Amino acid sequence: MSISVLPFGPSDDRAIAEAVRIGLASVAEDLPDFPIFCPQRFTGSVRHPRPGDAPVHLLAHIDGQAAGLLELELPQLDNTENAAVDLMVHPAYRRRGVGRALLDRAVEVAREHRRKRLTAMTVDAVPAGTAFARQLGADSALLDVRRRLDVDRLDQAALAALLAEARGRATGYQVVLWRGHTPEEDLADIAYLEGRLLADAPMGDLAWEPERFDAERVRATDVALDARGRRRYHAGVRHQASGRLVGWTMLDVGATFDWHALQQITIVDPEHRGHRLGLLTKLENLRHLLAHESAVRAIDTFNAAANDHMITINERLGFRVMDRWTNWQLTI
């Protein structure tokens, strides 16, 4: 048995197709309820990286057969000592050293780019991933919890009462909704809010610094998400006295599975907290999404286990625990 690991790029259609096959098989085996691997999302990430990232994609073969996939994210604008790893092995080729071969090569590449740390996530539903991380000597740096909102079980009366409560506390603020690209007049405010996320959210022992966003990075991110086929729904709140957008949340739906949505960022400027703006934007955006995406049946969200404030909001909306994920950090 011979394992080879080689990089591939945006013009290698055959390697991309093999990577998609591995990703779909891996997720179908490990997380059948959670369609985290979308072929268009993956292909778009190879061909149109997010601004500020220079990813490396590795494909492992056993005796010529594609067996494993690894994506190594290499931030260029911030966190330049870090690299993030996403590793998948086809179920038919597990326990043959494919994962270790991919990771060994990823460590070499990371060191070539002067990185000091690797980060990765595993889910408790797949104990082999946890065991692999511990075997490598990685440290458990942050616990995340995935929760799901079952659209068919929404309590509309309870949601209406929550919305009335939130609107009653949000005097002096106006909700604004949009789809897709961020409006030009709001780019600077969205850049500020996006840049606050890692500063405000619990990060445990992860050595990740806040990201630096400006209007151009927001624009370029929108283009990259278009290439991934992500249909984005946004709700913001504008402070009427200043005209600034001071709160924002986003939901998105992928190109492959129209029944599933992801709750992405929710953030409120610290100067404007205490007015139920997080609850207000999430409720308004839920209505916004469902008005345009009638096929959506499930919405998943991730929160740090220590993020009590956001967890309280999500559980009031009806989100319930599905599984727990560990963020690992490995010094290389």
Short mmCIF file of C-alpha atoms in Angstrom, two decimals:
data_model
loop_
_atom_site.label_atom_id
_atom_site.label_comp_id
_atom_site.label_asym_id
_atom_site.label_seq_id
_atom_site.Cartn_x
_atom_site.Cartn_y
_atom_site.Cartn_z
CA MET A 1 0.00 0.00 0.00
CA SER A 2 1.39 3.36 -1.05
CA ILE A 3 -0.01 6.75 0.09
CA SER A 4 0.79 9.86 -1.91
CA VAL A 5 -0.20 13.43 -0.98
CA LEU A 6 -0.24 16.16 -3.60
CA PRO A 7 -1.65 19.69 -3.75
CA PHE A 8 -4.23 20.68 -6.33
CA GLY A 9 -5.45 24.03 -7.58
CA PRO A 10 -8.40 25.79 -9.20
CA SER A 11 -7.76 24.48 -12.71
CA ASP A 12 -7.57 20.79 -11.73
CA ASP A 13 -11.13 19.70 -12.47
CA ARG A 14 -10.41 16.01 -11.87
CA ALA A 15 -8.91 16.59 -8.43
CA ILE A 16 -11.79 18.88 -7.47
CA ALA A 17 -14.30 16.20 -8.51
CA GLU A 18 -12.43 13.58 -6.45
CA ALA A 19 -12.36 15.94 -3.47
CA VAL A 20 -16.12 16.50 -3.76
CA ARG A 21 -16.71 12.73 -3.81
CA ILE A 22 -14.63 12.32 -0.64
CA GLY A 23 -16.35 15.21 1.13
CA LEU A 24 -19.86 14.00 0.37
CA ALA A 25 -19.08 10.42 1.41
CA SER A 26 -17.38 11.54 4.62
CA VAL A 27 -20.24 13.76 5.76
CA ALA A 28 -22.89 11.18 4.78
CA GLU A 29 -21.10 8.67 7.03
CA ASP A 30 -20.39 10.94 9.99
CA LEU A 31 -23.10 13.63 10.03
CA PRO A 32 -26.06 12.52 7.90
CA ASP A 33 -28.36 15.14 9.44
CA PHE A 34 -25.95 18.03 8.85
CA PRO A 35 -25.10 18.77 5.18
CA ILE A 36 -21.98 20.74 6.03
CA PHE A 37 -20.25 19.79 2.75
CA CYS A 38 -21.76 21.51 -0.29
CA PRO A 39 -20.05 20.75 -3.64
CA GLN A 40 -20.50 24.29 -4.96
CA ARG A 41 -19.31 25.77 -1.71
CA PHE A 42 -16.17 23.65 -1.86
CA THR A 43 -15.49 24.30 -5.54
CA GLY A 44 -16.00 28.02 -4.99
CA SER A 45 -13.57 27.99 -2.06
CA VAL A 46 -10.89 26.45 -4.29
CA ARG A 47 -11.44 28.82 -7.21
CA HIS A 48 -12.40 31.98 -5.35
CA PRO A 49 -10.76 32.13 -1.91
CA ARG A 50 -12.00 34.61 0.63
CA PRO A 51 -10.03 37.85 0.74
CA GLY A 52 -7.16 37.56 3.15
CA ASP A 53 -6.78 33.82 2.73
CA ALA A 54 -4.41 31.73 0.60
CA PRO A 55 -5.66 28.15 1.07
CA VAL A 56 -3.73 25.02 0.15
CA HIS A 57 -5.73 21.93 -0.88
CA LEU A 58 -4.21 18.46 -0.55
CA LEU A 59 -5.49 15.17 -1.94
CA ALA A 60 -4.26 11.80 -0.69
CA HIS A 61 -4.27 8.68 -2.87
CA ILE A 62 -3.86 5.03 -1.90
CA ASP A 63 -2.41 3.09 -4.80
CA GLY A 64 -3.80 5.70 -7.17
CA GLN A 65 -7.29 5.93 -5.62
CA ALA A 66 -8.39 9.25 -4.10
CA ALA A 67 -8.83 8.59 -0.37
CA GLY A 68 -8.53 11.80 1.65
CA LEU A 69 -8.84 15.57 1.45
CA LEU A 70 -7.31 18.36 3.50
CA GLU A 71 -7.86 22.12 3.24
CA LEU A 72 -5.28 24.32 4.93
CA GLU A 73 -6.37 27.94 5.41
CA LEU A 74 -3.45 30.38 5.60
CA PRO A 75 -4.61 33.83 6.75
CA GLN A 76 -2.67 36.66 5.11
CA LEU A 77 -3.97 39.85 6.76
CA ASP A 78 -4.19 38.79 10.41
CA ASN A 79 -3.48 35.66 12.46
CA THR A 80 -0.45 35.09 10.28
CA GLU A 81 1.07 32.64 12.77
CA ASN A 82 -1.96 30.35 12.47
CA ALA A 83 -3.37 27.87 9.98
CA ALA A 84 -6.77 26.17 10.07
CA VAL A 85 -7.21 22.54 9.01
CA ASP A 86 -10.26 20.74 7.63
CA LEU A 87 -9.49 17.04 7.08
CA MET A 88 -11.76 14.33 5.62
CA VAL A 89 -11.04 10.70 4.80
CA HIS A 90 -13.35 8.61 2.62
CA PRO A 91 -15.05 5.95 4.80
CA ALA A 92 -13.70 3.16 2.58
CA TYR A 93 -10.10 4.17 3.29
CA ARG A 94 -10.08 4.90 7.00
CA ARG A 95 -7.60 3.45 9.50
CA ARG A 96 -4.95 3.11 6.82
CA GLY A 97 -2.83 6.14 7.69
CA VAL A 98 -4.44 8.54 5.21
CA GLY A 99 -5.31 11.16 7.81
CA ARG A 100 -1.84 11.08 9.32
CA ALA A 101 -0.19 11.37 5.90
CA LEU A 102 -2.33 14.40 5.06
CA LEU A 103 -1.67 16.06 8.39
CA ASP A 104 2.08 15.47 8.20
CA ARG A 105 2.17 17.18 4.84
CA ALA A 106 -0.03 20.02 6.13
CA VAL A 107 2.42 20.61 8.99
CA GLU A 108 5.27 20.85 6.48
CA VAL A 109 3.35 23.38 4.39
CA ALA A 110 2.36 25.39 7.46
CA ARG A 111 5.97 25.56 8.64
CA GLU A 112 7.06 26.64 5.15
CA HIS A 113 4.65 29.58 5.60
CA ARG A 114 6.05 30.31 9.08
CA ARG A 115 2.96 29.21 10.94
CA LYS A 116 3.24 28.22 14.60
CA ARG A 117 -0.16 26.71 15.27
CA LEU A 118 -2.79 24.55 13.60
CA THR A 119 -6.46 24.63 14.59
CA ALA A 120 -9.20 22.15 13.69
CA MET A 121 -12.64 21.04 14.87
CA THR A 122 -14.02 17.61 15.72
CA VAL A 123 -17.55 16.59 16.69
CA ASP A 124 -18.33 14.32 19.63
CA ALA A 125 -20.46 12.15 17.34
CA VAL A 126 -17.23 10.97 15.66
CA PRO A 127 -14.97 9.73 18.50
CA ALA A 128 -12.19 8.79 16.06
CA GLY A 129 -11.62 12.47 15.32
CA THR A 130 -11.23 13.27 19.01
CA ALA A 131 -8.86 10.36 19.49
CA PHE A 132 -6.78 11.46 16.50
CA ALA A 133 -6.44 15.01 17.85
CA ARG A 134 -5.38 13.74 21.28
CA GLN A 135 -2.89 11.33 19.74
CA LEU A 136 -1.27 14.28 17.96
CA GLY A 137 -0.93 16.15 21.25
CA ALA A 138 -3.38 18.89 20.35
CA ASP A 139 -4.98 20.93 23.14
CA SER A 140 -8.73 21.31 23.57
CA ALA A 141 -9.02 25.10 23.31
CA LEU A 142 -12.74 25.86 22.97
CA LEU A 143 -16.02 23.94 23.14
CA ASP A 144 -18.77 24.82 20.66
CA VAL A 145 -22.34 23.52 20.64
CA ARG A 146 -24.50 23.07 17.54
CA ARG A 147 -28.18 23.83 17.99
CA ARG A 148 -31.00 23.40 15.50
CA LEU A 149 -34.25 25.24 14.90
CA ASP A 150 -36.94 22.94 13.49
CA VAL A 151 -39.00 25.18 11.23
CA ASP A 152 -42.02 22.85 11.30
CA ARG A 153 -42.18 23.20 15.08
CA LEU A 154 -41.95 26.97 15.35
CA ASP A 155 -44.19 28.43 18.03
CA GLN A 156 -45.55 31.37 16.08
CA ALA A 157 -47.41 32.87 19.05
CA ALA A 158 -44.29 32.79 21.21
CA LEU A 159 -42.20 34.32 18.42
CA ALA A 160 -44.74 37.09 17.92
CA ALA A 161 -44.59 37.89 21.65
CA LEU A 162 -40.78 37.96 21.54
CA LEU A 163 -40.84 40.27 18.53
CA ALA A 164 -43.22 42.66 20.29
CA GLU A 165 -40.95 42.63 23.34
CA ALA A 166 -37.86 43.34 21.26
CA ARG A 167 -39.51 46.12 19.27
CA GLY A 168 -40.67 47.70 22.51
CA ARG A 169 -37.09 47.91 23.78
CA ALA A 170 -35.62 49.16 20.49
CA THR A 171 -36.94 52.71 20.46
CA GLY A 172 -34.70 54.88 18.30
CA TYR A 173 -33.60 52.01 16.06
CA GLN A 174 -34.83 50.94 12.62
CA VAL A 175 -34.61 47.42 11.17
CA VAL A 176 -33.20 47.16 7.64
CA LEU A 177 -33.26 44.00 5.52
CA TRP A 178 -31.25 43.01 2.46
CA ARG A 179 -30.21 39.97 0.45
CA GLY A 180 -26.81 39.14 -1.02
CA HIS A 181 -24.30 41.96 -1.27
CA THR A 182 -23.96 44.58 1.44
CA PRO A 183 -25.33 47.99 0.36
CA GLU A 184 -22.56 50.46 -0.43
CA GLU A 185 -23.74 52.91 2.22
CA ASP A 186 -23.39 50.26 4.93
CA LEU A 187 -20.01 48.77 3.99
CA ALA A 188 -18.03 50.67 6.61
CA ASP A 189 -20.45 49.78 9.40
CA ILE A 190 -20.52 46.10 8.42
CA ALA A 191 -16.71 46.05 8.27
CA TYR A 192 -16.60 47.43 11.83
CA LEU A 193 -19.12 44.89 13.10
CA GLU A 194 -17.43 41.97 11.31
CA GLY A 195 -14.11 42.97 12.84
CA ARG A 196 -15.62 42.91 16.34
CA LEU A 197 -16.74 39.29 16.17
CA LEU A 198 -13.58 37.59 17.45
CA ALA A 199 -13.03 40.39 19.95
CA ASP A 200 -16.47 39.96 21.51
CA ALA A 201 -17.18 36.23 21.26
CA PRO A 202 -15.73 33.78 23.82
CA MET A 203 -12.57 32.28 22.33
CA GLY A 204 -11.35 30.09 25.18
CA ASP A 205 -7.65 29.29 24.75
CA LEU A 206 -7.63 29.73 20.97
CA ALA A 207 -4.80 32.06 19.96
CA TRP A 208 -6.82 33.91 17.31
CA GLU A 209 -6.80 37.69 17.14
CA PRO A 210 -9.65 39.87 15.81
CA GLU A 211 -9.74 40.12 12.03
CA ARG A 212 -9.19 43.44 10.29
CA PHE A 213 -12.02 44.32 7.94
CA ASP A 214 -12.57 47.32 5.69
CA ALA A 215 -15.13 48.09 3.00
CA GLU A 216 -13.09 46.44 0.25
CA ARG A 217 -12.72 43.21 2.23
CA VAL A 218 -16.49 43.12 2.77
CA ARG A 219 -17.06 43.60 -0.98
CA ALA A 220 -14.58 40.86 -1.87
CA THR A 221 -16.13 38.51 0.69
CA ASP A 222 -19.51 38.98 -0.98
CA VAL A 223 -17.99 38.00 -4.32
CA ALA A 224 -16.37 34.90 -2.80
CA LEU A 225 -19.68 33.86 -1.21
CA ASP A 226 -21.45 34.30 -4.54
CA ALA A 227 -18.97 31.82 -6.06
CA ARG A 228 -19.89 29.36 -3.30
CA GLY A 229 -23.58 29.62 -4.16
CA ARG A 230 -24.52 30.97 -0.73
CA ARG A 231 -27.87 32.78 -0.68
CA ARG A 232 -27.53 35.33 2.12
CA TYR A 233 -30.27 37.03 4.15
CA HIS A 234 -29.38 39.96 6.37
CA ALA A 235 -31.08 42.03 9.05
CA GLY A 236 -29.47 45.10 10.55
CA VAL A 237 -30.53 47.79 12.97
CA ARG A 238 -29.81 51.41 12.23
CA HIS A 239 -29.36 53.89 15.06
CA GLN A 240 -31.65 56.67 13.87
CA ALA A 241 -29.80 59.49 15.63
CA SER A 242 -26.42 58.68 14.08
CA GLY A 243 -27.52 56.87 10.92
CA ARG A 244 -25.08 54.06 11.70
CA LEU A 245 -25.78 50.36 11.38
CA VAL A 246 -25.06 49.11 14.92
CA GLY A 247 -26.33 45.53 14.83
CA TRP A 248 -26.35 42.79 12.21
CA THR A 249 -27.18 39.15 11.67
CA MET A 250 -27.00 36.85 8.64
CA LEU A 251 -28.58 33.55 7.60
CA ASP A 252 -27.53 31.68 4.50
CA VAL A 253 -28.72 28.76 2.35
CA GLY A 254 -26.42 26.65 0.19
CA ALA A 255 -26.77 25.69 -3.44
CA THR A 256 -27.07 21.93 -2.88
CA PHE A 257 -29.46 21.47 0.06
CA ASP A 258 -32.33 23.96 -0.04
CA TRP A 259 -33.92 22.50 3.12
CA HIS A 260 -31.03 23.62 5.30
CA ALA A 261 -29.81 27.04 6.46
CA LEU A 262 -26.96 28.22 8.65
CA GLN A 263 -27.18 31.01 11.19
CA GLN A 264 -24.01 32.99 10.70
CA ILE A 265 -22.84 36.12 12.49
CA THR A 266 -24.95 38.00 15.03
CA ILE A 267 -23.26 41.07 16.49
CA VAL A 268 -24.29 44.29 18.24
CA ASP A 269 -22.00 47.26 18.85
CA PRO A 270 -21.24 47.29 22.62
CA GLU A 271 -22.36 50.92 22.86
CA HIS A 272 -25.87 49.88 21.79
CA ARG A 273 -26.44 46.74 23.82
CA GLY A 274 -29.30 46.41 26.27
CA HIS A 275 -32.02 47.22 23.71
CA ARG A 276 -32.82 43.64 22.59
CA LEU A 277 -31.18 44.38 19.23
CA GLY A 278 -29.69 40.90 18.90
CA LEU A 279 -33.08 39.30 19.52
CA LEU A 280 -34.78 41.79 17.21
CA THR A 281 -32.44 41.21 14.27
CA LYS A 282 -32.61 37.42 14.60
CA LEU A 283 -36.40 37.40 14.71
CA GLU A 284 -36.75 39.78 11.77
CA ASN A 285 -34.20 37.85 9.74
CA LEU A 286 -35.90 34.53 10.45
CA ARG A 287 -39.10 35.98 8.96
CA HIS A 288 -37.06 37.42 6.08
CA LEU A 289 -35.46 34.06 5.26
CA LEU A 290 -38.65 32.01 5.44
CA ALA A 291 -40.51 34.49 3.24
CA HIS A 292 -38.05 33.70 0.41
CA GLU A 293 -36.92 30.12 1.17
CA SER A 294 -40.06 28.03 1.60
CA ALA A 295 -38.10 24.76 1.39
CA VAL A 296 -36.02 25.46 4.53
CA ARG A 297 -36.90 23.01 7.29
CA ALA A 298 -33.86 23.27 9.58
CA ILE A 299 -31.51 26.05 10.68
CA ASP A 300 -28.27 25.23 12.49
CA THR A 301 -26.16 27.55 14.60
CA PHE A 302 -22.90 27.23 16.54
CA ASN A 303 -22.12 28.98 19.82
CA ALA A 304 -19.26 28.71 22.24
CA ALA A 305 -20.51 26.74 25.23
CA ALA A 306 -19.59 29.74 27.40
CA ASN A 307 -21.59 32.25 25.32
CA ASP A 308 -24.53 32.37 27.72
CA HIS A 309 -26.06 35.54 26.29
CA MET A 310 -26.39 34.27 22.70
CA ILE A 311 -27.42 30.81 23.85
CA THR A 312 -30.28 32.33 25.84
CA ILE A 313 -31.48 34.21 22.75
CA ASN A 314 -31.25 31.14 20.54
CA GLU A 315 -33.10 28.91 22.98
CA ARG A 316 -35.87 31.47 23.31
CA LEU A 317 -36.27 31.21 19.53
CA GLY A 318 -36.53 27.43 19.80
CA PHE A 319 -33.00 26.21 18.97
CA ARG A 320 -32.16 22.87 20.64
CA VAL A 321 -28.84 21.09 21.17
CA MET A 322 -27.73 18.64 18.47
CA ASP A 323 -24.08 17.91 19.27
CA ARG A 324 -20.85 19.32 20.68
CA TRP A 325 -17.68 20.27 18.82
CA THR A 326 -14.15 20.74 20.11
CA ASN A 327 -11.77 23.33 18.72
CA TRP A 328 -8.25 21.87 18.90
CA GLN A 329 -4.99 23.80 18.80
CA LEU A 330 -1.67 22.18 17.96
CA THR A 331 1.67 23.97 18.34
CA ILE A 332 3.99 22.98 15.50
#
